[in-house]
CSV table of C-alpha atoms and ligand atoms in Angstrom, one decimal:
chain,number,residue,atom,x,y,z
D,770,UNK,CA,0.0,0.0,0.0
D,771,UNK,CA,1.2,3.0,-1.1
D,772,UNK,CA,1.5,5.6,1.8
D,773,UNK,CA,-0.7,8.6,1.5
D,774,UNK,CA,-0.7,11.7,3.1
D,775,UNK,CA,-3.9,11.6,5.8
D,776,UNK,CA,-7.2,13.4,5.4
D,777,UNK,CA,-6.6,15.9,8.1
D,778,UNK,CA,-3.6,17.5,6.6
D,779,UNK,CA,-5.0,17.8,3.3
D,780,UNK,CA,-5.4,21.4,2.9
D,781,UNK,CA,-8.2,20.4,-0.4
D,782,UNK,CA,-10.2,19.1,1.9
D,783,UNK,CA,-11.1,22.8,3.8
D,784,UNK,CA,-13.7,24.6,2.4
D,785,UNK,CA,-12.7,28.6,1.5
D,786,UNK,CA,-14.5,29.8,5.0
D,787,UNK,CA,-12.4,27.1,7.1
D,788,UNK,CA,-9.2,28.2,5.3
D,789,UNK,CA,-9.8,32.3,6.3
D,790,UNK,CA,-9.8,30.7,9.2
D,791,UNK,CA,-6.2,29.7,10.0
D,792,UNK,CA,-3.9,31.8,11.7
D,793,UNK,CA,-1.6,32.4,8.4
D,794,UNK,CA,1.3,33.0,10.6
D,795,UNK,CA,0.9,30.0,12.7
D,796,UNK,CA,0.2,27.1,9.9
D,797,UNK,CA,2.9,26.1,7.4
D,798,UNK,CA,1.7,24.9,4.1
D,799,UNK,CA,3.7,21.8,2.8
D,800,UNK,CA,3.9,21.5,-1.1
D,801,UNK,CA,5.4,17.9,-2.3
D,802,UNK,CA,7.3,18.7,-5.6
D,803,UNK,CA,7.9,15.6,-7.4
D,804,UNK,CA,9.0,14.4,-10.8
D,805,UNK,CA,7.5,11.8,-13.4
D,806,UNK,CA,10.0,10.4,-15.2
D,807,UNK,CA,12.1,7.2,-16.3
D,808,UNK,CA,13.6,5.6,-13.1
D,809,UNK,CA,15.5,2.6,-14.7
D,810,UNK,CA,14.1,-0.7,-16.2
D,811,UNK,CA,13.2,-1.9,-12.6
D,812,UNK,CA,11.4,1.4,-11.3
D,813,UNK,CA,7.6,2.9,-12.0
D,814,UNK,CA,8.2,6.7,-13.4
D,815,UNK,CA,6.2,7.9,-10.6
D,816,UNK,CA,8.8,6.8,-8.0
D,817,UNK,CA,9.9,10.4,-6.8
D,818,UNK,CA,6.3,10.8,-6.2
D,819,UNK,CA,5.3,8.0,-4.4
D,820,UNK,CA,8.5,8.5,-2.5
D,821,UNK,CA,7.5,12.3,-1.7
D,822,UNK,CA,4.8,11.4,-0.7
D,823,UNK,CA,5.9,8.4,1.7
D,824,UNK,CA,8.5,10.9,3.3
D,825,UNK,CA,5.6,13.7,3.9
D,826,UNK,CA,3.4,11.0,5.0
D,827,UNK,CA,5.2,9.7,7.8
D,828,UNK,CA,6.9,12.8,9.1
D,829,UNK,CA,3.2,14.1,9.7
D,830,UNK,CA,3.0,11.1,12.2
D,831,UNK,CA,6.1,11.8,13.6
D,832,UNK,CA,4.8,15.2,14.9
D,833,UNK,CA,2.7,15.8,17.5
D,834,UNK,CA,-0.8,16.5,15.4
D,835,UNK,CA,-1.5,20.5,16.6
D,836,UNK,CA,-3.4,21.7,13.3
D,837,UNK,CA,-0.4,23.8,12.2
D,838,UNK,CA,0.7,21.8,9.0
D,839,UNK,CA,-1.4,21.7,5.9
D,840,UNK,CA,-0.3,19.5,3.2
D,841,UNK,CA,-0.9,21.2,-0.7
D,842,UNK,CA,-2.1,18.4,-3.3
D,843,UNK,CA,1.1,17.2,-4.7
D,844,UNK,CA,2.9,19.0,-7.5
D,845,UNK,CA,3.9,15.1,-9.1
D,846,UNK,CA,5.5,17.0,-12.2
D,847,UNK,CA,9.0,18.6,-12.3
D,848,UNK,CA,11.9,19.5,-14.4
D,849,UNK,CA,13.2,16.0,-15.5
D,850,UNK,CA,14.8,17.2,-18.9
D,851,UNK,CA,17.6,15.4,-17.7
D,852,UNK,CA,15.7,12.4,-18.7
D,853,UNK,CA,14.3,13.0,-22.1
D,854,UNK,CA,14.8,10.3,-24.9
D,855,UNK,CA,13.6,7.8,-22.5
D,856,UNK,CA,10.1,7.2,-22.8
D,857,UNK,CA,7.6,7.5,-19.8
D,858,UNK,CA,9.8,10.6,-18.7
D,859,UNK,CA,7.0,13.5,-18.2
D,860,UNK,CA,9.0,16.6,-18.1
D,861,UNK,CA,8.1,20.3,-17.6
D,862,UNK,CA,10.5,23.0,-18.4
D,863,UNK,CA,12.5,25.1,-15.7
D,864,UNK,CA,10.2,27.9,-16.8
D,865,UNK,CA,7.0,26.2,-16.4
D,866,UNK,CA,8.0,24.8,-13.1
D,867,UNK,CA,9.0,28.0,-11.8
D,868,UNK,CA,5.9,29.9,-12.8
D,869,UNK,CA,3.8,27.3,-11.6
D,870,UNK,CA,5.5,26.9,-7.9
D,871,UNK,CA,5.7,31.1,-7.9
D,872,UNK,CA,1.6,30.9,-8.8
D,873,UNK,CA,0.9,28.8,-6.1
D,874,UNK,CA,2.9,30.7,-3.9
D,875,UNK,CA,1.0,33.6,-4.7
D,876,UNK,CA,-2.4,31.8,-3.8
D,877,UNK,CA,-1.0,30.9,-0.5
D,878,UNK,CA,-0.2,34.3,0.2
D,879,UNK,CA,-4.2,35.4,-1.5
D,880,UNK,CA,-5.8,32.7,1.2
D,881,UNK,CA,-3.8,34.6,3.9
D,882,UNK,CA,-1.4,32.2,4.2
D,883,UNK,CA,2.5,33.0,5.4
D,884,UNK,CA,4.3,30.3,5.4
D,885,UNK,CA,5.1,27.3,2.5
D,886,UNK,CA,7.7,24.9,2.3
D,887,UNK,CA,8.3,23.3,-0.7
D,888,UNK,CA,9.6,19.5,0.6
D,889,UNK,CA,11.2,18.0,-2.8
D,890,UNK,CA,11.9,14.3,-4.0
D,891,UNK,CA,14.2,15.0,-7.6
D,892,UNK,CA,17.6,15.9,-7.9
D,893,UNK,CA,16.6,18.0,-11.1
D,894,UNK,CA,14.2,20.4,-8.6
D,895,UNK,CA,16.7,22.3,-6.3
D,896,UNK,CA,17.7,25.5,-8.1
D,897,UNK,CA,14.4,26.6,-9.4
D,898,UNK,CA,12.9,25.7,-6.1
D,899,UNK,CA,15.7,27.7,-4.7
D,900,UNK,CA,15.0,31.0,-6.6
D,901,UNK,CA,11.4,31.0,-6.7
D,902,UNK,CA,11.5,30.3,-2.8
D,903,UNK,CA,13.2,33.9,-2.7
D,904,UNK,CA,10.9,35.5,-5.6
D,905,UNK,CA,7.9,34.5,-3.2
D,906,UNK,CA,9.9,36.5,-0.5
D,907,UNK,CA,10.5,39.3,-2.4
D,908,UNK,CA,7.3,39.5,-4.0
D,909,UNK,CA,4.9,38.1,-1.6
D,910,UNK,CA,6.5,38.7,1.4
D,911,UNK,CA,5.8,35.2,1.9
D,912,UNK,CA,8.2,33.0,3.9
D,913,UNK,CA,8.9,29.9,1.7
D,914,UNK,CA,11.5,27.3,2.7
D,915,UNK,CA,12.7,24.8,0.7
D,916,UNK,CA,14.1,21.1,1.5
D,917,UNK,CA,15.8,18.7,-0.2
D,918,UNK,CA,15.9,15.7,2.0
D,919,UNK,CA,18.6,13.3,-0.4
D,920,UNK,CA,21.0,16.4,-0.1
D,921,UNK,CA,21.1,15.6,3.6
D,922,UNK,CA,23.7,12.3,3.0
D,923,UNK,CA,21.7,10.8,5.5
D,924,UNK,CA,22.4,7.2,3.1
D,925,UNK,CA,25.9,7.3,3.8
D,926,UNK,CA,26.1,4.7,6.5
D,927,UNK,CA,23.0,2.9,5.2
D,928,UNK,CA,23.9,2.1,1.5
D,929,UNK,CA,26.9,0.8,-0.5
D,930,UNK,CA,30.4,2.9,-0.6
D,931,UNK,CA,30.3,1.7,-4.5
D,932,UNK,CA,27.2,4.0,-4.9
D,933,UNK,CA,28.2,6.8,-2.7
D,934,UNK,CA,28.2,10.0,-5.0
D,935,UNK,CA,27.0,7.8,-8.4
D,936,UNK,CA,23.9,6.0,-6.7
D,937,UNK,CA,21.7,9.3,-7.9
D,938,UNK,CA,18.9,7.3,-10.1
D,939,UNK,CA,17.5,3.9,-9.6
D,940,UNK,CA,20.4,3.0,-7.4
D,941,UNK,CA,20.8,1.3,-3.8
D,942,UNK,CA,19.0,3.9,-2.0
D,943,UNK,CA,16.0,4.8,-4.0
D,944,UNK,CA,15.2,1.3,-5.1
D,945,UNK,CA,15.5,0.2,-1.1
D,946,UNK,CA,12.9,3.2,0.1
D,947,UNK,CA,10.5,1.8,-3.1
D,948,UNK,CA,10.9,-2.0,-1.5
D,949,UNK,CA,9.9,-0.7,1.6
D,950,UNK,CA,6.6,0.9,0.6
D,951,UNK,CA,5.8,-0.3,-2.5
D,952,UNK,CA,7.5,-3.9,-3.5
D,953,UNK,CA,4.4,-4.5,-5.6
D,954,UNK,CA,6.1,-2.0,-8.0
D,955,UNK,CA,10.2,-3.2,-8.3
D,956,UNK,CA,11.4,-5.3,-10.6
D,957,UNK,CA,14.3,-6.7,-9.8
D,958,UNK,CA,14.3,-9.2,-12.6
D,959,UNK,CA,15.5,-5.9,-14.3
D,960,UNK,CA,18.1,-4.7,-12.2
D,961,UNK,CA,20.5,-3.0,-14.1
D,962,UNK,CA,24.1,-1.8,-12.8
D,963,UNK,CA,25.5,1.3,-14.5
D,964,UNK,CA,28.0,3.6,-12.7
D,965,UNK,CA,29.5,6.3,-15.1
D,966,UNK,CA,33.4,6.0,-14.8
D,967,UNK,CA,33.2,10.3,-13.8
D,968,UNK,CA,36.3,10.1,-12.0
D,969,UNK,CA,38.6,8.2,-14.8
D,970,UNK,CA,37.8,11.3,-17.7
D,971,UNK,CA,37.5,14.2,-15.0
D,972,UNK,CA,40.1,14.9,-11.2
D,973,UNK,CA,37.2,17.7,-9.8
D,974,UNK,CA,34.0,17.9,-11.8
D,975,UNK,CA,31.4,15.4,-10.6
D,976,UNK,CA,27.6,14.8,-11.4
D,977,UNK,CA,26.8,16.8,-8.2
D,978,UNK,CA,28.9,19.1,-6.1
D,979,UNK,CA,30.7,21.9,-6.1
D,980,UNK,CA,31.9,21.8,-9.4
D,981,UNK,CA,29.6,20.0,-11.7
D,982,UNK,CA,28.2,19.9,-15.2
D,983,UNK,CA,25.4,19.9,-17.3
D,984,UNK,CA,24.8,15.9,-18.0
D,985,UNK,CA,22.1,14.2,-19.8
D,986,UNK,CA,21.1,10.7,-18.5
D,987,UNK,CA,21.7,9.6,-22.0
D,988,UNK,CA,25.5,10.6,-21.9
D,989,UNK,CA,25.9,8.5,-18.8
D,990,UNK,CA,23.9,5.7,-19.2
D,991,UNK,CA,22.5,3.2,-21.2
D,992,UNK,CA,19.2,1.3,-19.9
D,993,UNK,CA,18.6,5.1,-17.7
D,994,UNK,CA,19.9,3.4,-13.6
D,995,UNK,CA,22.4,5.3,-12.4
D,996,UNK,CA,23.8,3.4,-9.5
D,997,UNK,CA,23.6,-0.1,-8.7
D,998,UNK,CA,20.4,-1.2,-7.4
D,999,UNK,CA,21.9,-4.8,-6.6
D,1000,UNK,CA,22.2,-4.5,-2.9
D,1001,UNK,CA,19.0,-2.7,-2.3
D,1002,UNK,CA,16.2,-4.0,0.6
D,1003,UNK,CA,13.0,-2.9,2.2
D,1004,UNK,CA,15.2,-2.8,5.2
D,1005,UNK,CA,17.5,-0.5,4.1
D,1006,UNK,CA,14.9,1.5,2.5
D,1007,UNK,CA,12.9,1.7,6.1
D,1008,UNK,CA,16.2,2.7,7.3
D,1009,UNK,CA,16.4,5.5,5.5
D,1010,UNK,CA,12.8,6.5,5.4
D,1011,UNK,CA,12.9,7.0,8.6
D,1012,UNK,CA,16.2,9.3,8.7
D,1013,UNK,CA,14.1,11.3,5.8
D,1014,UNK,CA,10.9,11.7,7.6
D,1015,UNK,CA,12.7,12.6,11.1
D,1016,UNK,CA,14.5,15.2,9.4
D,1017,UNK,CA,11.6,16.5,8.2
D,1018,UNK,CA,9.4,16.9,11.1
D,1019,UNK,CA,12.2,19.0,12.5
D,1020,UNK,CA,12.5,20.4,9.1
D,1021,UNK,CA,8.6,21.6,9.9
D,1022,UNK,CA,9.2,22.8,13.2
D,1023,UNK,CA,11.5,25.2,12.7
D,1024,UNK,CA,10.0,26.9,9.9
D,1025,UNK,CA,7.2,27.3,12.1
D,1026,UNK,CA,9.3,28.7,14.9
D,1027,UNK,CA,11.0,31.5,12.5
D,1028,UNK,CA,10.6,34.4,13.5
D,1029,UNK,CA,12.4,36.8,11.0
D,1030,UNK,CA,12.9,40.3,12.9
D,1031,UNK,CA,14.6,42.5,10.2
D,1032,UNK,CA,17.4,44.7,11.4
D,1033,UNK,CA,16.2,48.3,12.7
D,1034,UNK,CA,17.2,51.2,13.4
D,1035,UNK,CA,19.7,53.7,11.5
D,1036,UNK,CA,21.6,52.3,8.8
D,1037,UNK,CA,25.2,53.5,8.9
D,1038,UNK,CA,26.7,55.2,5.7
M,7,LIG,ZN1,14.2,9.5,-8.4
Protein backbone atom coordinates (compact mmCIF):
# COMPACT_ATOMS: atom_id res chain seq x y z
CA UNK A 1 0.00 0.00 0.00
CA UNK A 2 1.23 3.02 -1.12
CA UNK A 3 1.50 5.65 1.83
CA UNK A 4 -0.74 8.60 1.50
CA UNK A 5 -0.75 11.72 3.13
CA UNK A 6 -3.94 11.59 5.81
CA UNK A 7 -7.16 13.38 5.36
CA UNK A 8 -6.59 15.89 8.13
CA UNK A 9 -3.56 17.54 6.64
CA UNK A 10 -5.02 17.81 3.34
CA UNK A 11 -5.43 21.35 2.87
CA UNK A 12 -8.24 20.44 -0.38
CA UNK A 13 -10.24 19.11 1.90
CA UNK A 14 -11.09 22.81 3.77
CA UNK A 15 -13.68 24.57 2.39
CA UNK A 16 -12.71 28.64 1.48
CA UNK A 17 -14.55 29.78 4.96
CA UNK A 18 -12.45 27.05 7.13
CA UNK A 19 -9.18 28.25 5.35
CA UNK A 20 -9.80 32.29 6.34
CA UNK A 21 -9.75 30.73 9.22
CA UNK A 22 -6.19 29.74 10.01
CA UNK A 23 -3.93 31.83 11.69
CA UNK A 24 -1.61 32.39 8.36
CA UNK A 25 1.26 32.95 10.63
CA UNK A 26 0.93 29.99 12.72
CA UNK A 27 0.23 27.11 9.92
CA UNK A 28 2.94 26.08 7.36
CA UNK A 29 1.70 24.92 4.08
CA UNK A 30 3.71 21.81 2.78
CA UNK A 31 3.89 21.48 -1.10
CA UNK A 32 5.36 17.89 -2.30
CA UNK A 33 7.28 18.70 -5.60
CA UNK A 34 7.93 15.65 -7.41
CA UNK A 35 9.03 14.44 -10.80
CA UNK A 36 7.52 11.83 -13.45
CA UNK A 37 9.99 10.36 -15.20
CA UNK A 38 12.14 7.18 -16.35
CA UNK A 39 13.58 5.59 -13.14
CA UNK A 40 15.51 2.58 -14.74
CA UNK A 41 14.13 -0.72 -16.17
CA UNK A 42 13.16 -1.92 -12.58
CA UNK A 43 11.39 1.35 -11.28
CA UNK A 44 7.58 2.93 -12.02
CA UNK A 45 8.21 6.72 -13.44
CA UNK A 46 6.18 7.95 -10.59
CA UNK A 47 8.79 6.81 -8.00
CA UNK A 48 9.92 10.43 -6.79
CA UNK A 49 6.26 10.82 -6.17
CA UNK A 50 5.34 8.00 -4.40
CA UNK A 51 8.54 8.53 -2.48
CA UNK A 52 7.53 12.35 -1.74
CA UNK A 53 4.76 11.43 -0.74
CA UNK A 54 5.90 8.38 1.69
CA UNK A 55 8.46 10.94 3.29
CA UNK A 56 5.58 13.69 3.92
CA UNK A 57 3.40 11.01 5.01
CA UNK A 58 5.18 9.72 7.85
CA UNK A 59 6.87 12.77 9.09
CA UNK A 60 3.24 14.08 9.70
CA UNK A 61 3.03 11.08 12.17
CA UNK A 62 6.14 11.78 13.61
CA UNK A 63 4.80 15.23 14.94
CA UNK A 64 2.67 15.77 17.47
CA UNK A 65 -0.83 16.51 15.44
CA UNK A 66 -1.50 20.48 16.55
CA UNK A 67 -3.41 21.66 13.26
CA UNK A 68 -0.36 23.85 12.23
CA UNK A 69 0.74 21.77 9.00
CA UNK A 70 -1.35 21.70 5.86
CA UNK A 71 -0.28 19.45 3.24
CA UNK A 72 -0.91 21.23 -0.74
CA UNK A 73 -2.13 18.41 -3.33
CA UNK A 74 1.11 17.21 -4.70
CA UNK A 75 2.88 19.04 -7.54
CA UNK A 76 3.89 15.13 -9.09
CA UNK A 77 5.54 17.04 -12.24
CA UNK A 78 9.03 18.60 -12.32
CA UNK A 79 11.88 19.47 -14.38
CA UNK A 80 13.22 16.03 -15.52
CA UNK A 81 14.82 17.24 -18.93
CA UNK A 82 17.62 15.38 -17.73
CA UNK A 83 15.66 12.36 -18.74
CA UNK A 84 14.29 13.04 -22.14
CA UNK A 85 14.79 10.31 -24.87
CA UNK A 86 13.65 7.78 -22.52
CA UNK A 87 10.13 7.17 -22.77
CA UNK A 88 7.62 7.51 -19.84
CA UNK A 89 9.76 10.57 -18.74
CA UNK A 90 6.98 13.55 -18.20
CA UNK A 91 9.00 16.62 -18.07
CA UNK A 92 8.09 20.28 -17.64
CA UNK A 93 10.54 23.04 -18.37
CA UNK A 94 12.48 25.14 -15.69
CA UNK A 95 10.23 27.88 -16.79
CA UNK A 96 7.04 26.20 -16.44
CA UNK A 97 7.99 24.80 -13.14
CA UNK A 98 8.98 28.00 -11.84
CA UNK A 99 5.89 29.86 -12.82
CA UNK A 100 3.80 27.34 -11.61
CA UNK A 101 5.50 26.92 -7.90
CA UNK A 102 5.73 31.15 -7.91
CA UNK A 103 1.65 30.92 -8.81
CA UNK A 104 0.88 28.78 -6.12
CA UNK A 105 2.94 30.72 -3.86
CA UNK A 106 1.00 33.59 -4.74
CA UNK A 107 -2.44 31.77 -3.80
CA UNK A 108 -1.03 30.85 -0.52
CA UNK A 109 -0.17 34.31 0.16
CA UNK A 110 -4.17 35.42 -1.46
CA UNK A 111 -5.81 32.66 1.24
CA UNK A 112 -3.82 34.63 3.89
CA UNK A 113 -1.37 32.21 4.18
CA UNK A 114 2.51 32.98 5.39
CA UNK A 115 4.31 30.30 5.38
CA UNK A 116 5.13 27.26 2.52
CA UNK A 117 7.66 24.90 2.32
CA UNK A 118 8.31 23.34 -0.68
CA UNK A 119 9.57 19.48 0.55
CA UNK A 120 11.21 18.03 -2.84
CA UNK A 121 11.87 14.29 -4.03
CA UNK A 122 14.19 15.04 -7.62
CA UNK A 123 17.62 15.95 -7.86
CA UNK A 124 16.59 18.00 -11.06
CA UNK A 125 14.18 20.44 -8.62
CA UNK A 126 16.69 22.31 -6.29
CA UNK A 127 17.69 25.49 -8.14
CA UNK A 128 14.45 26.55 -9.41
CA UNK A 129 12.93 25.74 -6.07
CA UNK A 130 15.73 27.68 -4.66
CA UNK A 131 14.95 30.99 -6.57
CA UNK A 132 11.42 31.01 -6.74
CA UNK A 133 11.54 30.33 -2.82
CA UNK A 134 13.20 33.88 -2.70
CA UNK A 135 10.93 35.54 -5.59
CA UNK A 136 7.93 34.52 -3.25
CA UNK A 137 9.90 36.48 -0.49
CA UNK A 138 10.50 39.33 -2.38
CA UNK A 139 7.33 39.51 -4.02
CA UNK A 140 4.88 38.12 -1.64
CA UNK A 141 6.47 38.71 1.43
CA UNK A 142 5.83 35.23 1.88
CA UNK A 143 8.21 33.05 3.93
CA UNK A 144 8.86 29.88 1.66
CA UNK A 145 11.51 27.30 2.73
CA UNK A 146 12.73 24.75 0.71
CA UNK A 147 14.11 21.08 1.52
CA UNK A 148 15.82 18.71 -0.24
CA UNK A 149 15.88 15.68 1.99
CA UNK A 150 18.57 13.28 -0.42
CA UNK A 151 20.99 16.44 -0.05
CA UNK A 152 21.14 15.64 3.56
CA UNK A 153 23.67 12.33 3.05
CA UNK A 154 21.74 10.81 5.50
CA UNK A 155 22.36 7.23 3.09
CA UNK A 156 25.87 7.32 3.82
CA UNK A 157 26.14 4.68 6.55
CA UNK A 158 22.96 2.86 5.21
CA UNK A 159 23.94 2.15 1.47
CA UNK A 160 26.90 0.76 -0.50
CA UNK A 161 30.38 2.88 -0.60
CA UNK A 162 30.31 1.69 -4.47
CA UNK A 163 27.19 3.95 -4.90
CA UNK A 164 28.20 6.78 -2.75
CA UNK A 165 28.19 10.01 -5.03
CA UNK A 166 27.02 7.83 -8.42
CA UNK A 167 23.88 6.00 -6.74
CA UNK A 168 21.74 9.26 -7.91
CA UNK A 169 18.88 7.29 -10.12
CA UNK A 170 17.46 3.90 -9.61
CA UNK A 171 20.41 3.03 -7.36
CA UNK A 172 20.83 1.29 -3.79
CA UNK A 173 18.98 3.87 -2.03
CA UNK A 174 15.96 4.78 -4.00
CA UNK A 175 15.22 1.26 -5.06
CA UNK A 176 15.46 0.20 -1.06
CA UNK A 177 12.94 3.17 0.05
CA UNK A 178 10.54 1.78 -3.07
CA UNK A 179 10.91 -2.00 -1.48
CA UNK A 180 9.93 -0.70 1.56
CA UNK A 181 6.62 0.93 0.58
CA UNK A 182 5.81 -0.35 -2.50
CA UNK A 183 7.49 -3.89 -3.45
CA UNK A 184 4.45 -4.50 -5.56
CA UNK A 185 6.12 -1.98 -8.04
CA UNK A 186 10.24 -3.19 -8.32
CA UNK A 187 11.43 -5.34 -10.60
CA UNK A 188 14.25 -6.69 -9.75
CA UNK A 189 14.34 -9.20 -12.62
CA UNK A 190 15.45 -5.89 -14.32
CA UNK A 191 18.09 -4.72 -12.22
CA UNK A 192 20.49 -3.03 -14.08
CA UNK A 193 24.08 -1.79 -12.78
CA UNK A 194 25.47 1.35 -14.54
CA UNK A 195 27.99 3.57 -12.66
CA UNK A 196 29.51 6.32 -15.14
CA UNK A 197 33.41 6.05 -14.83
CA UNK A 198 33.20 10.33 -13.84
CA UNK A 199 36.33 10.06 -12.04
CA UNK A 200 38.64 8.22 -14.82
CA UNK A 201 37.81 11.25 -17.68
CA UNK A 202 37.50 14.16 -15.04
CA UNK A 203 40.07 14.88 -11.23
CA UNK A 204 37.15 17.70 -9.75
CA UNK A 205 33.96 17.90 -11.77
CA UNK A 206 31.39 15.43 -10.63
CA UNK A 207 27.60 14.84 -11.40
CA UNK A 208 26.77 16.77 -8.16
CA UNK A 209 28.93 19.13 -6.09
CA UNK A 210 30.66 21.91 -6.09
CA UNK A 211 31.93 21.84 -9.39
CA UNK A 212 29.58 20.03 -11.70
CA UNK A 213 28.16 19.87 -15.24
CA UNK A 214 25.42 19.85 -17.26
CA UNK A 215 24.76 15.93 -18.04
CA UNK A 216 22.11 14.23 -19.78
CA UNK A 217 21.06 10.70 -18.54
CA UNK A 218 21.67 9.58 -22.00
CA UNK A 219 25.45 10.60 -21.88
CA UNK A 220 25.89 8.48 -18.78
CA UNK A 221 23.95 5.70 -19.25
CA UNK A 222 22.47 3.18 -21.16
CA UNK A 223 19.22 1.28 -19.92
CA UNK A 224 18.59 5.09 -17.69
CA UNK A 225 19.87 3.44 -13.59
CA UNK A 226 22.37 5.27 -12.38
CA UNK A 227 23.76 3.40 -9.49
CA UNK A 228 23.55 -0.12 -8.67
CA UNK A 229 20.44 -1.24 -7.38
CA UNK A 230 21.90 -4.79 -6.62
CA UNK A 231 22.24 -4.49 -2.89
CA UNK A 232 18.97 -2.73 -2.26
CA UNK A 233 16.24 -3.97 0.63
CA UNK A 234 13.03 -2.95 2.20
CA UNK A 235 15.18 -2.85 5.21
CA UNK A 236 17.47 -0.51 4.13
CA UNK A 237 14.90 1.51 2.48
CA UNK A 238 12.85 1.69 6.05
CA UNK A 239 16.16 2.73 7.30
CA UNK A 240 16.36 5.50 5.52
CA UNK A 241 12.82 6.48 5.40
CA UNK A 242 12.85 7.04 8.60
CA UNK A 243 16.17 9.29 8.71
CA UNK A 244 14.09 11.29 5.80
CA UNK A 245 10.87 11.71 7.63
CA UNK A 246 12.70 12.57 11.13
CA UNK A 247 14.52 15.18 9.41
CA UNK A 248 11.63 16.55 8.16
CA UNK A 249 9.42 16.88 11.12
CA UNK A 250 12.23 18.97 12.53
CA UNK A 251 12.49 20.42 9.12
CA UNK A 252 8.63 21.58 9.90
CA UNK A 253 9.24 22.82 13.22
CA UNK A 254 11.51 25.19 12.70
CA UNK A 255 10.05 26.85 9.88
CA UNK A 256 7.24 27.26 12.15
CA UNK A 257 9.35 28.73 14.92
CA UNK A 258 10.98 31.46 12.53
CA UNK A 259 10.64 34.43 13.52
CA UNK A 260 12.40 36.79 11.05
CA UNK A 261 12.95 40.29 12.89
CA UNK A 262 14.63 42.46 10.20
CA UNK A 263 17.36 44.72 11.41
CA UNK A 264 16.23 48.28 12.75
CA UNK A 265 17.21 51.23 13.36
CA UNK A 266 19.74 53.69 11.53
CA UNK A 267 21.57 52.28 8.80
CA UNK A 268 25.24 53.49 8.91
CA UNK A 269 26.73 55.24 5.72
ZN1 LIG B 1 14.21 9.46 -8.41
Amino acid sequence: MIPHVPDHYCLARLTTREIAALEGDRVLVVLSVAAVEQHGPHLPIFTDAIIGEAVLSRALALREDDGRVWALPQQAYGKSNEHTGFPGTFALTAQTLAQTLREIGRSVHLSGLQRLLFLNSHGGNPEILDYVARDLRDEFGLLCFTAHPFRFGLARDIISDAEEGYGIHGGEAETSIMLAIAPELVHPEHYTVELPPVRTFMRRYTLKGPASFGWLTRDLSLSGTIGDPRGASAEKGRQLLELEAQLVAELMDEALALQLTPPTGERRA
